[in-house]
Coordinates of C-alpha atoms in Angstrom, one line a residue:
X288 CA -76.1 201.3 -8.9
X289 CA -75.0 198.8 -6.5
X290 CA -73.2 196.8 -9.1
X291 CA -70.9 199.9 -10.3
X292 CA -70.1 200.7 -6.7
X293 CA -68.9 197.3 -6.2
X294 CA -67.0 197.3 -9.1
X295 CA -65.5 200.6 -8.6
X296 CA -64.1 199.4 -5.2
X297 CA -62.9 196.3 -6.6
X298 CA -60.7 198.4 -9.2
X299 CA -59.5 200.7 -6.6
X300 CA -58.4 197.9 -4.3
X301 CA -56.6 196.1 -7.2
X302 CA -55.0 199.6 -8.0
X303 CA -54.1 200.0 -4.2
X304 CA -52.5 196.3 -4.4
X305 CA -50.4 197.1 -7.3
X306 CA -49.1 200.3 -5.9
X307 CA -47.9 198.7 -2.5
X308 CA -46.1 196.1 -4.9
X309 CA -44.6 198.5 -7.0
X310 CA -43.5 200.3 -3.6
X311 CA -41.9 197.3 -2.1
X312 CA -40.4 195.8 -5.8
X313 CA -36.7 196.6 -6.1
X314 CA -36.2 194.9 -9.3
X315 CA -38.5 193.0 -11.9
X316 CA -37.3 190.5 -14.2
X317 CA -39.5 190.0 -16.9
X318 CA -42.8 189.6 -14.8
X319 CA -41.2 188.6 -11.8
X320 CA -40.6 190.9 -8.7
X321 CA -37.5 190.9 -6.2
X322 CA -38.8 192.5 -3.3
X323 CA -36.8 194.9 -0.9
X324 CA -37.2 192.5 1.9
X325 CA -35.7 189.5 -0.2
X326 CA -32.8 191.7 -1.3
X327 CA -31.9 193.2 2.0
X328 CA -31.7 189.4 3.5
X329 CA -29.3 188.3 1.0
X330 CA -27.3 191.6 1.0
X331 CA -26.9 191.7 4.5
X332 CA -26.3 188.1 5.1
X333 CA -23.3 188.1 2.4
X334 CA -21.6 191.6 3.0
X335 CA -19.5 192.8 6.0
X336 CA -21.5 195.0 8.3
X337 CA -19.3 198.0 8.1
X338 CA -19.6 198.3 4.4
X339 CA -23.4 197.9 4.3
X340 CA -25.5 200.1 2.2
X341 CA -23.0 202.3 0.5
X342 CA -23.6 203.6 -3.0
X343 CA -21.0 201.3 -4.5
X344 CA -21.6 198.2 -2.3
X345 CA -25.4 198.5 -3.0
X346 CA -25.1 198.5 -7.0
X347 CA -22.1 196.1 -6.9
X348 CA -24.2 193.3 -5.2
X349 CA -27.5 194.1 -7.0
X350 CA -25.9 193.6 -10.2
X351 CA -24.6 190.4 -8.9
X352 CA -28.1 189.2 -7.5
X353 CA -29.6 190.2 -10.6
X354 CA -27.5 188.0 -12.6
X355 CA -28.0 185.2 -10.0
X356 CA -32.0 185.4 -10.4
X357 CA -31.7 185.6 -14.2
X358 CA -30.0 182.3 -14.2
X359 CA -32.6 180.7 -11.6
X360 CA -35.5 182.1 -14.1
X361 CA -33.8 180.5 -17.1
X362 CA -33.5 177.0 -15.2
X363 CA -37.2 177.1 -14.1
X364 CA -38.1 177.9 -17.7
X365 CA -36.1 174.9 -19.0
X366 CA -37.9 172.7 -16.4
X367 CA -34.9 172.0 -14.3
X368 CA -37.0 172.1 -11.1
X369 CA -39.3 169.6 -12.3
X370 CA -36.6 166.7 -12.8
X371 CA -36.9 163.6 -10.3
X372 CA -33.2 164.4 -9.2
X373 CA -34.0 168.0 -8.2
X374 CA -36.9 167.2 -6.4
X375 CA -35.0 164.4 -4.5
X376 CA -32.1 166.6 -3.5
X377 CA -34.3 169.4 -2.4
X378 CA -36.6 167.1 -0.5
X379 CA -33.4 165.5 1.4
X380 CA -32.4 169.1 2.3
X381 CA -35.5 170.0 3.6
X382 CA -35.9 166.9 5.8
X383 CA -32.3 167.5 7.1
X384 CA -33.0 171.3 7.9
X385 CA -36.6 170.7 9.4
X386 CA -34.7 168.4 12.1
X387 CA -33.5 171.6 13.7
X388 CA -37.2 172.9 13.9
X389 CA -38.8 169.7 15.0
X390 CA -37.4 169.6 18.5
X391 CA -37.6 172.1 21.6
X392 CA -34.4 174.2 21.0
X393 CA -34.4 176.0 24.0
X394 CA -34.4 172.8 26.0
X395 CA -31.5 171.4 23.5
X396 CA -29.5 174.5 24.2
X397 CA -29.9 173.9 28.0
X398 CA -28.7 170.2 27.6
X399 CA -25.7 171.3 25.5
X400 CA -24.4 173.8 28.2
X401 CA -25.3 171.4 31.0
X402 CA -23.1 168.6 29.2
X403 CA -20.3 171.0 28.9
X404 CA -20.2 172.3 32.4
X405 CA -20.3 168.5 33.6
X406 CA -17.4 167.6 31.1
X407 CA -15.1 170.0 32.8
X408 CA -14.9 167.6 35.8
X409 CA -14.5 163.9 36.4
X410 CA -16.0 161.9 39.3
X411 CA -15.1 158.7 40.7
X412 CA -18.4 156.8 41.6
X413 CA -19.5 153.4 42.9
X414 CA -23.1 152.1 42.5
X415 CA -25.3 149.7 43.7
X416 CA -28.2 148.5 41.5
X417 CA -31.7 147.3 42.2
X418 CA -32.9 145.6 39.2
X419 CA -36.2 146.7 37.7
X420 CA -38.1 146.2 34.3
X421 CA -38.5 149.5 32.5
X422 CA -42.4 148.7 32.1
X423 CA -42.7 147.4 35.8
X424 CA -45.8 147.9 37.6
X425 CA -46.3 150.7 40.3
X426 CA -46.3 148.1 43.0
X427 CA -43.0 146.3 41.8
X428 CA -41.4 150.0 41.5
X429 CA -42.4 150.9 44.9
X430 CA -41.0 147.4 46.3
X431 CA -37.9 148.2 44.4
X432 CA -37.5 151.5 45.6
X433 CA -37.9 150.7 49.2
X434 CA -35.3 148.0 49.0
X435 CA -32.9 150.6 47.7
X436 CA -33.7 152.9 50.6
X437 CA -33.1 150.3 53.1
X438 CA -29.7 149.5 51.6
X439 CA -28.9 153.4 52.0
X440 CA -30.2 153.3 55.5
X441 CA -28.2 150.3 56.3
X442 CA -25.0 151.6 54.9
X443 CA -25.3 154.9 56.7
X444 CA -26.7 153.9 60.0
X445 CA -24.4 151.1 60.5
X446 CA -21.3 152.5 58.8
X447 CA -21.2 149.8 56.4
X448 CA -18.5 149.9 53.5
X449 CA -20.2 150.8 50.2
X450 CA -18.1 148.7 48.3
X451 CA -18.6 145.8 50.3
X452 CA -22.3 146.2 50.3
X453 CA -22.2 146.8 46.6
X454 CA -20.7 143.3 46.5
X455 CA -23.1 141.9 48.5
X456 CA -26.4 143.9 47.4
X457 CA -26.0 145.0 43.9
X458 CA -27.8 143.1 41.0
X459 CA -25.4 144.3 38.4
X460 CA -23.3 141.3 37.5
X461 CA -20.0 143.0 37.3
X462 CA -20.4 143.9 40.9
X463 CA -18.9 140.5 42.2
X464 CA -15.8 141.5 40.6
X465 CA -15.5 145.2 40.9
X466 CA -17.6 145.6 43.8
X467 CA -19.7 148.4 42.1
X468 CA -16.5 150.4 41.4
X469 CA -16.8 152.5 38.0
X470 CA -13.6 154.8 38.4
X471 CA -13.8 158.2 37.2
X472 CA -16.3 159.1 34.6
X473 CA -17.6 162.2 32.9
X474 CA -20.8 163.1 30.6
X475 CA -21.9 160.7 27.9
X476 CA -20.2 157.8 29.5
X477 CA -23.3 156.3 31.1
X478 CA -27.0 156.7 30.6
X479 CA -28.4 160.1 31.2
X480 CA -30.4 159.6 34.5
X481 CA -27.4 158.0 36.0
X482 CA -25.2 160.7 35.0
X483 CA -27.6 163.1 36.6
X484 CA -27.5 161.2 39.7
X485 CA -23.5 161.7 39.6
X486 CA -23.4 165.2 39.3
X487 CA -26.3 166.0 41.6
X488 CA -24.8 164.1 44.6
X489 CA -22.3 165.9 46.7
X490 CA -18.6 164.4 46.9
X491 CA -18.6 161.9 49.8
X492 CA -22.2 161.2 49.8
X493 CA -24.5 158.7 48.8
X494 CA -27.5 159.6 46.5
X495 CA -30.9 158.7 47.1
X496 CA -32.5 156.0 44.7
X497 CA -32.1 156.9 40.9
X498 CA -34.3 155.5 38.5
X499 CA -33.0 154.5 34.9
X500 CA -33.9 151.8 32.6
X501 CA -32.3 149.3 34.5
X502 CA -33.8 149.9 37.7
X503 CA -32.7 152.1 41.0
X504 CA -29.0 153.0 41.6
X505 CA -27.4 154.1 44.9
X506 CA -24.5 156.2 43.9
X507 CA -21.4 156.9 45.8
X508 CA -19.2 160.0 44.5
X509 CA -16.0 159.2 46.2
X510 CA -13.9 161.9 44.7
X511 CA -13.9 164.8 41.8
X512 CA -11.0 166.4 39.6
X513 CA -10.5 168.4 36.7
X514 CA -11.3 166.8 33.5
X515 CA -7.9 165.3 32.0
X516 CA -8.9 165.7 28.5
X517 CA -8.0 163.3 26.0
X518 CA -4.8 161.2 25.3
X519 CA -3.6 159.1 22.2
X520 CA -1.0 156.6 23.2
X521 CA 0.7 153.6 21.7
X522 CA 1.3 150.3 23.7
X523 CA 3.2 147.1 23.7
X524 CA 1.3 144.2 25.2
X525 CA 2.5 140.9 26.6
X526 CA -0.7 139.2 27.4
X527 CA -1.0 137.1 30.4
X528 CA -4.2 134.4 30.6
X529 CA -6.5 134.8 33.2
X530 CA -5.6 131.8 35.2
X531 CA -2.0 131.8 34.5
X532 CA 0.5 130.2 36.9
X533 CA 3.3 132.1 38.9
X534 CA 5.7 130.9 36.3
X535 CA 4.1 132.5 33.5
X536 CA 3.4 135.7 35.3
X537 CA 7.3 135.8 35.9
X538 CA 8.1 134.9 32.3
X539 CA 6.0 137.8 30.9
X540 CA 7.5 140.1 33.4
X541 CA 10.9 139.2 32.4
X542 CA 10.1 139.7 28.6
X543 CA 8.4 142.8 29.0
X544 CA 11.3 144.4 31.0
X545 CA 13.8 143.0 28.1
X546 CA 11.7 145.0 25.6
X547 CA 11.8 148.1 28.1
X548 CA 15.8 147.9 27.9
X549 CA 15.6 147.6 24.0
X550 CA 13.7 150.9 24.2
X551 CA 16.1 152.6 26.6
X552 CA 18.8 151.6 23.9
X553 CA 17.4 153.3 21.3
X554 CA 15.1 150.8 19.4
X555 CA 12.0 152.6 17.8
X556 CA 8.9 152.0 19.7
X557 CA 6.8 151.3 16.6
X558 CA 9.1 148.6 15.5
X559 CA 9.0 146.4 18.7
X560 CA 5.2 147.2 18.9
X561 CA 4.7 145.5 15.4
X562 CA 7.1 142.6 16.1
X563 CA 6.3 142.0 20.0
X564 CA 3.0 143.2 21.0
X565 CA 0.2 140.6 21.6
X566 CA -2.6 143.3 20.5
X567 CA -2.4 142.4 16.9
X568 CA -5.0 145.0 15.9
X569 CA -3.0 147.7 17.4
X570 CA 0.5 146.3 16.6
X571 CA -0.3 146.7 13.0
X572 CA -0.5 150.4 13.8
X573 CA 2.5 150.4 15.3
X574 CA 0.7 149.9 18.7
X575 CA -1.4 153.2 18.3
X576 CA -4.8 152.7 20.2
X577 CA -6.2 156.3 19.1
X578 CA -7.7 158.8 21.1
X579 CA -9.3 158.2 24.5
X580 CA -10.8 160.2 27.6
X581 CA -11.3 159.0 31.1
X582 CA -13.7 156.0 31.6
X583 CA -12.7 154.2 28.4
X584 CA -9.9 152.1 29.7
X585 CA -9.2 150.0 32.7
X586 CA -8.2 152.2 35.5
X587 CA -4.4 151.4 35.8
X588 CA -3.9 151.7 32.3
X589 CA -5.8 155.1 32.4
X590 CA -3.7 156.5 35.2
X591 CA -0.5 155.5 33.4
X592 CA -1.4 157.3 30.4
X593 CA -2.7 160.3 31.9
X594 CA 0.7 160.6 34.0
X595 CA 3.0 160.9 31.0
X596 CA 3.4 164.6 30.3
X597 CA 5.4 165.1 27.0
X598 CA 4.8 163.7 23.6
X599 CA 7.1 160.9 23.2
X600 CA 7.7 160.0 26.8
X601 CA 7.6 156.1 27.7
X602 CA 6.2 154.6 30.7
X603 CA 8.1 151.8 32.7
X604 CA 6.4 148.4 32.3
X605 CA 3.1 148.1 34.3
X606 CA 0.5 145.3 34.8
X607 CA -3.3 145.3 34.2
X608 CA -6.0 142.6 34.0
X609 CA -4.8 141.9 30.5
X610 CA -1.1 141.7 31.1
X611 CA 2.0 143.7 31.1
X612 CA 2.1 146.8 29.5
X613 CA 4.4 149.7 28.0
X614 CA 3.0 152.9 26.6
X615 CA 4.0 155.7 24.7
X616 CA 2.5 159.1 24.6
X617 CA 1.5 160.2 21.0
X618 CA -0.7 163.2 21.5
X619 CA -2.5 165.2 24.3
X620 CA -5.7 167.4 23.9
X621 CA -7.2 169.4 26.7
X622 CA -10.7 170.1 27.1
X623 CA -11.9 173.0 24.6
X624 CA -13.6 176.1 25.4
X625 CA -17.5 175.8 25.1
X626 CA -17.5 177.4 21.6
X627 CA -14.8 175.0 20.5
X628 CA -17.0 172.0 21.6
X629 CA -20.5 173.1 21.1
X630 CA -20.7 171.3 17.8
X631 CA -19.5 168.0 18.9
X632 CA -21.5 168.1 22.1
X633 CA -24.8 169.2 20.2
X634 CA -24.2 166.0 17.9
X635 CA -23.7 163.7 21.3
X636 CA -26.8 165.3 22.7
X637 CA -29.0 164.5 19.7
X638 CA -28.0 160.9 19.7
X639 CA -28.1 160.4 23.4
X640 CA -31.1 159.3 25.8
X641 CA -31.2 162.9 27.0
X642 CA -32.6 164.1 23.7
X643 CA -35.7 162.5 24.8
X644 CA -36.3 165.3 27.3
X645 CA -36.1 167.8 24.5
X646 CA -38.5 165.8 22.6
X647 CA -41.0 165.4 25.7
X648 CA -41.0 169.3 26.1
X649 CA -41.5 169.7 22.1
X650 CA -44.5 167.2 22.0
X651 CA -46.1 169.0 24.8
X652 CA -45.6 172.6 23.5
X653 CA -47.4 171.2 20.2
X654 CA -50.3 169.7 22.1
X655 CA -50.8 173.1 23.3
X656 CA -50.3 174.9 20.4
X657 CA -52.3 172.8 18.2
X658 CA -55.2 172.3 20.8
X659 CA -54.7 168.7 21.1
X660 CA -57.4 166.6 22.4
X661 CA -58.1 162.9 22.9
X662 CA -61.2 160.5 23.5
X663 CA -59.6 158.0 26.1
X664 CA -62.7 155.8 26.0
X665 CA -62.0 155.5 22.1
X666 CA -58.6 153.9 22.7
X667 CA -59.9 152.0 25.7
X668 CA -62.6 150.3 23.6
X669 CA -59.7 149.2 20.9
X670 CA -57.5 147.9 23.8
X671 CA -60.3 145.7 24.7
X672 CA -60.4 144.2 21.1
X673 CA -56.5 143.3 21.3
X674 CA -56.3 139.8 21.6
X675 CA -53.5 137.2 22.1
X676 CA -52.3 137.6 18.4
X677 CA -50.9 140.9 19.3
X678 CA -48.2 139.2 21.6
X679 CA -46.8 137.5 18.4
X680 CA -47.1 140.8 16.1
X681 CA -49.8 139.1 14.2
X682 CA -53.0 140.8 15.2
X683 CA -55.6 142.1 12.6
X684 CA -58.9 143.9 13.2
X685 CA -62.1 142.6 13.1
X686 CA -63.7 143.0 9.6
X687 CA -66.8 143.4 11.2
X688 CA -65.8 146.3 13.2
X689 CA -65.8 150.0 11.7
X690 CA -63.4 151.6 14.1
X691 CA -64.8 154.8 13.3
X692 CA -65.0 156.5 17.0
X693 CA -62.7 159.8 16.9
X694 CA -59.7 158.9 19.0
X695 CA -58.1 162.6 19.2
X696 CA -57.7 165.9 17.1
X697 CA -55.1 168.1 16.1
X698 CA -56.0 171.7 15.2
X699 CA -59.3 170.7 14.7
X700 CA -58.5 167.9 12.1
X701 CA -59.9 164.6 13.6
X702 CA -58.1 161.2 13.8
X703 CA -60.4 158.2 13.8
X704 CA -59.5 154.8 15.5
X705 CA -59.1 153.0 12.2
X706 CA -56.2 155.3 11.4
X707 CA -54.3 154.3 14.7
X708 CA -55.5 150.7 13.9
X709 CA -53.7 150.8 10.5
X710 CA -50.5 151.9 12.2
X711 CA -50.8 149.2 14.6
X712 CA -51.1 146.5 12.0
X713 CA -48.0 147.9 10.2
X714 CA -45.7 148.6 13.4
X715 CA -46.4 145.5 15.6
X716 CA -43.6 143.1 16.5
X717 CA -43.6 140.0 18.4
X718 CA -43.4 141.1 22.1
X719 CA -40.4 140.3 24.4
X720 CA -40.7 137.9 27.2
X721 CA -42.0 140.0 30.1
X722 CA -43.5 142.8 28.1
X723 CA -47.2 143.7 28.5
X724 CA -49.5 144.1 25.8
X725 CA -51.3 147.1 27.5
X726 CA -48.3 149.1 28.0
X727 CA -46.9 148.1 24.4
X728 CA -50.1 149.5 22.8
X729 CA -50.3 152.5 24.9
X730 CA -46.6 153.3 23.8
X731 CA -47.6 152.8 20.2
X732 CA -50.6 155.2 20.7
X733 CA -48.6 157.9 22.2
X734 CA -46.0 157.2 19.2
X735 CA -48.7 157.6 16.7
X736 CA -50.0 160.9 18.3
X737 CA -46.3 162.1 18.3
X738 CA -45.9 161.2 14.8
X739 CA -48.8 163.2 13.7
X740 CA -48.3 166.3 15.7
X741 CA -44.7 166.6 14.2
X742 CA -46.1 165.9 10.6
X743 CA -48.5 168.8 10.9
X744 CA -45.8 171.1 12.5
X745 CA -43.5 169.8 9.7
X746 CA -46.2 170.8 7.1
X747 CA -46.5 174.4 8.7
X748 CA -42.6 175.4 9.0
X749 CA -42.5 177.7 6.1
X750 CA -45.4 179.4 7.5
X751 CA -44.3 179.7 10.9
X752 CA -40.7 180.5 10.3
X753 CA -39.6 183.1 7.6
X754 CA -36.0 182.1 8.1
X755 CA -36.8 178.4 7.3
X756 CA -38.7 179.4 4.2
X757 CA -35.9 181.6 3.0
X758 CA -33.3 178.8 3.5
X759 CA -35.3 176.7 1.3
X760 CA -35.8 179.1 -1.4
X761 CA -32.0 179.7 -1.1
X762 CA -31.4 175.9 -1.4
X763 CA -34.0 175.7 -4.2
X764 CA -32.3 178.4 -6.5
X765 CA -28.9 177.3 -5.4
X766 CA -29.4 173.7 -6.8
X767 CA -30.9 175.0 -10.1
X768 CA -27.9 177.6 -10.3
X769 CA -25.6 174.8 -9.9
X770 CA -27.1 172.6 -12.5
X771 CA -27.5 175.1 -15.2
X772 CA -24.0 176.7 -14.5
X773 CA -22.5 173.5 -14.7
X774 CA -23.9 172.6 -18.1
X775 CA -23.4 176.3 -19.7
X776 CA -20.1 177.1 -18.1
X777 CA -18.1 174.8 -16.0
X778 CA -18.5 171.5 -17.8
X779 CA -18.6 173.2 -21.2
X780 CA -15.2 175.0 -20.4
X781 CA -13.7 171.5 -19.7
X782 CA -15.2 169.5 -22.7
X783 CA -15.0 172.1 -25.2
X784 CA -11.5 171.2 -26.2
X785 CA -11.5 173.5 -29.7
X786 CA -12.9 176.6 -27.8
X787 CA -10.4 176.3 -25.1
X788 CA -7.2 176.0 -27.7
X789 CA -8.8 179.1 -29.6
X790 CA -9.2 181.0 -26.3
X791 CA -5.5 179.9 -25.5
X792 CA -4.1 181.0 -29.0
X793 CA -5.7 184.4 -28.7
X794 CA -4.2 185.0 -25.0
X795 CA -1.3 183.1 -24.8
X796 CA 0.9 185.9 -23.8
X797 CA -0.7 186.2 -20.7
X798 CA 0.4 182.9 -19.5
X799 CA 4.0 183.1 -18.7
X800 CA 6.4 181.3 -16.5
X801 CA 8.3 183.9 -14.3
X802 CA 12.2 183.3 -13.7
X803 CA 12.8 180.0 -12.5
X804 CA 15.5 177.7 -11.2
X805 CA 16.3 174.2 -11.4
X806 CA 17.6 172.6 -8.4
X807 CA 18.3 169.9 -5.9
X808 CA 17.6 170.6 -2.2
X809 CA 19.7 168.4 0.3
X810 CA 18.4 167.4 3.7
X811 CA 20.3 166.0 6.4
X812 CA 19.6 165.1 9.9
X813 CA 23.4 165.0 10.7
X814 CA 25.1 168.7 10.6
X815 CA 28.5 166.9 10.6
X816 CA 27.5 164.8 7.4
X817 CA 25.7 167.8 5.9
X818 CA 28.9 170.0 6.0
X819 CA 31.2 167.2 4.6
X820 CA 29.0 166.7 1.8
X821 CA 28.6 170.6 1.0
X822 CA 32.2 171.0 1.1
X823 CA 32.8 168.0 -1.4
X824 CA 30.1 169.3 -3.8
X825 CA 31.6 172.9 -3.5
X826 CA 34.8 171.6 -4.7
X827 CA 33.4 169.5 -7.5
X828 CA 33.9 166.1 -6.0
X829 CA 31.7 163.2 -6.7
X830 CA 29.5 162.2 -3.3
X831 CA 28.3 158.9 -4.6
X832 CA 30.1 156.7 -2.2
X833 CA 29.3 159.0 0.7
X834 CA 25.5 158.6 -0.3
X835 CA 26.1 154.9 -0.4
X836 CA 27.5 154.7 2.9
X837 CA 24.5 156.5 4.5
X838 CA 22.3 154.3 2.9
X839 CA 24.2 151.2 4.3
X840 CA 24.4 152.9 7.8
X841 CA 20.6 153.6 7.5
X842 CA 21.2 157.3 8.3
X843 CA 18.6 159.8 7.0
X844 CA 19.2 162.1 4.2
X845 CA 16.9 163.3 1.1
X846 CA 17.4 164.8 -2.3
X847 CA 14.6 166.8 -3.8
X848 CA 14.8 167.8 -7.3
X849 CA 12.3 170.3 -9.0
X850 CA 11.9 173.4 -10.9
X851 CA 10.8 176.2 -8.9
X852 CA 9.4 180.1 -9.1
X853 CA 9.8 182.7 -6.6
X854 CA 7.2 182.0 -3.9
X855 CA 7.1 178.2 -4.3
X856 CA 9.5 177.1 -1.8
X857 CA 10.9 179.0 1.2
X858 CA 14.3 177.3 0.9
X859 CA 14.7 178.1 -2.7
X860 CA 13.6 181.8 -1.8
X861 CA 16.4 182.1 0.7
X862 CA 19.4 181.4 -1.4
X863 CA 21.0 183.2 -4.4
X864 CA 19.6 182.2 -7.9
X865 CA 23.2 181.3 -9.6
X866 CA 24.3 178.1 -10.6
X867 CA 26.3 176.1 -8.0
X868 CA 26.2 175.2 -4.2
X869 CA 24.2 177.7 -2.0
X870 CA 25.2 178.1 1.9
X871 CA 24.1 175.9 4.7
X872 CA 20.8 176.6 6.1
X873 CA 20.0 175.1 9.7
X874 CA 16.2 174.7 10.1
X875 CA 14.0 175.2 13.3
X876 CA 13.7 171.4 13.4
X877 CA 17.4 171.0 13.4
X878 CA 17.8 169.5 10.0
X879 CA 20.4 170.9 7.8
X880 CA 19.8 172.0 4.1
X881 CA 21.3 173.3 1.2
X882 CA 20.8 173.9 -2.5
X883 CA 22.4 172.9 -5.6
X884 CA 21.3 175.3 -8.4
X885 CA 21.5 173.5 -11.8
X886 CA 20.0 176.2 -14.2
X887 CA 18.5 179.4 -14.1
X888 CA 15.6 179.6 -16.5
X889 CA 14.5 182.9 -18.1
X890 CA 10.6 183.9 -18.1
X891 CA 9.0 181.9 -20.8
X892 CA 5.4 181.2 -22.2
X893 CA 3.6 178.1 -20.5
X894 CA 2.2 175.6 -23.1
X895 CA -1.7 175.0 -22.9
X896 CA -1.1 171.8 -20.9
X897 CA 1.3 173.9 -18.3
X898 CA -1.4 176.8 -18.0
X899 CA -4.6 174.8 -18.3
X900 CA -5.9 175.5 -14.9
X901 CA -5.6 179.3 -15.5
X902 CA -6.8 178.8 -19.2
X903 CA -10.0 176.9 -18.1
X904 CA -10.7 179.5 -15.2
X905 CA -10.6 182.4 -17.7
X906 CA -12.6 180.7 -20.3
X907 CA -15.2 179.7 -17.9
X908 CA -15.4 183.5 -17.1
X909 CA -15.9 184.3 -20.7
X910 CA -18.6 181.9 -21.2
X911 CA -20.4 183.1 -18.2
X912 CA -20.2 186.8 -19.2
X913 CA -21.5 185.7 -22.6
X914 CA -24.1 183.8 -21.1
X915 CA -25.4 186.5 -18.6
X916 CA -25.5 188.9 -21.5
X917 CA -27.8 186.8 -23.3
X918 CA -30.2 186.3 -20.4
X919 CA -30.2 190.1 -20.0
X920 CA -31.5 190.4 -23.6
X921 CA -33.9 187.8 -23.3
X922 CA -35.6 188.6 -19.9
X923 CA -35.7 192.5 -19.5
X924 CA -34.6 193.8 -16.2
X925 CA -36.2 196.8 -14.7
X926 CA -34.9 198.6 -11.5
X927 CA -37.1 200.9 -9.4
X928 CA -34.8 203.6 -9.0
X929 CA -36.7 205.4 -6.2
X930 CA -36.7 202.1 -4.1
X931 CA -32.9 201.6 -4.7
X932 CA -31.9 205.3 -3.6
X933 CA -33.9 204.7 -0.4
X934 CA -31.7 201.9 0.3
X935 CA -28.7 204.0 0.1
X936 CA -27.2 205.7 3.0
X937 CA -25.1 208.8 3.0

């Protein structure tokens, strides 16, 4: 009796599950179900919000999506998803997509916003460095910290000049020359801890010691100004050797002013840069130095570049530590809005040291979520067994040791010491001078833990994040669709010469030229010259000698000959289509144009060569329609009308 009861209950459970599945199934293709949720996701993603769920919109998109799923099913049945190339491409996409989920996105967004807000201003700073190794002991760190505090105290209490103090105290080698002055800087131009110190210190004040991988910094913020954006300039440089004599300085100055006089007389900047500039790299480009922002050039050069206001402006000669310059402003770009710059800043954040903050938050969150525990004694036991060969990157475990202690666990999965030992053997390197083996091993241990935590999170992405799973399914189907459609439609239309010719013959009256005109477009910079040649052509005179004279004088003109349809060219569209010389047209850029119409050509049929792009596109449409019809016959499609009607909103 009990067996019968259990059997009946089992049957009822199966029937209930089938009823629920049918209730959620919008269409079935052979035995595969497309659920309402799946359809709604792609439908809402690919349609305008104000047109959602109308009768026509739903049915039209359902037809398109059914065709899409038919093609994917055919690709799977043909084994397209089992090829090595498919698996490789899908894996590469997953790795790329996963990067957006394997980091603390809330912290990353905070860092992006912080970086943008900082980038709106530039701060003029100087600093004093008390050098300290990244892995320094707590005793050495405290000693360096106290030294930095003493320097600050002396400067403030004794009213010492900060830059003179930097030249005297700073362990930054460049301080001997620049007295600690770094000029105006903005975000991403220094290491993140230093940048944070700069923007957290009030203007006119000296920071408390700021720790970076180089040591402790005292930062003085001398000024703040709105960000100047970017400039693109070209320059002409006459170099002056570092230890040049007074005569060499005078000669360079005389020569640069001679070049400046040539520029004022009308010589082209780009030509003189190529001929005269000692910066041979930029000279090849007409002196073009590309885009730069503040903090990228020496201060005097930067000041001159950002003083120029109008595109094409040229500076007077000025001197820097490299020699004498003349610069020309090629372009300028103010700082953009947050939305305009978000992608650019995000890419920089991900490459910058500040991304370590987001990673640290992420690892901490994973440890809590996956109930991470560790056995500190197991690591300590291993640490005691590391010998001097580790410093040379040649340590090997004792073959008589088992190394089978549990060292940590993630999500109840245990990791033993031998797994970490294998990691050490594969990743160890010769230590740098001053590196401490115990600290290096500890860092490797933390990296190993991070690696395993991220691997576990990576394996669970499809389960934890429905949108990740859907994106992967979309890309999976998209690759299959592309490969099979390429075989069945796109490539076939291009290579099936006989089929293409046959299609053209049956539809050739569809591919017609509209009325066209064969014409010359004349363009001149000088209106007087244009009017003279226009008058001579109107009178039927030869203009060969006039054009030859323009060539000899290197005076610009252009004659463009082509066959045009209506809508192909604004100038052609603006003149009468009759043989002869058109009216003169003055362009917004001060060019002067006119047209000589040689022939008005009546509508005619295009050859296959002339219409090939259109014919191929139409032939592809025919092939796809035939293919979809064959797939609908091969794989029966059923639509659940009740479910479909429930989606349509009156």
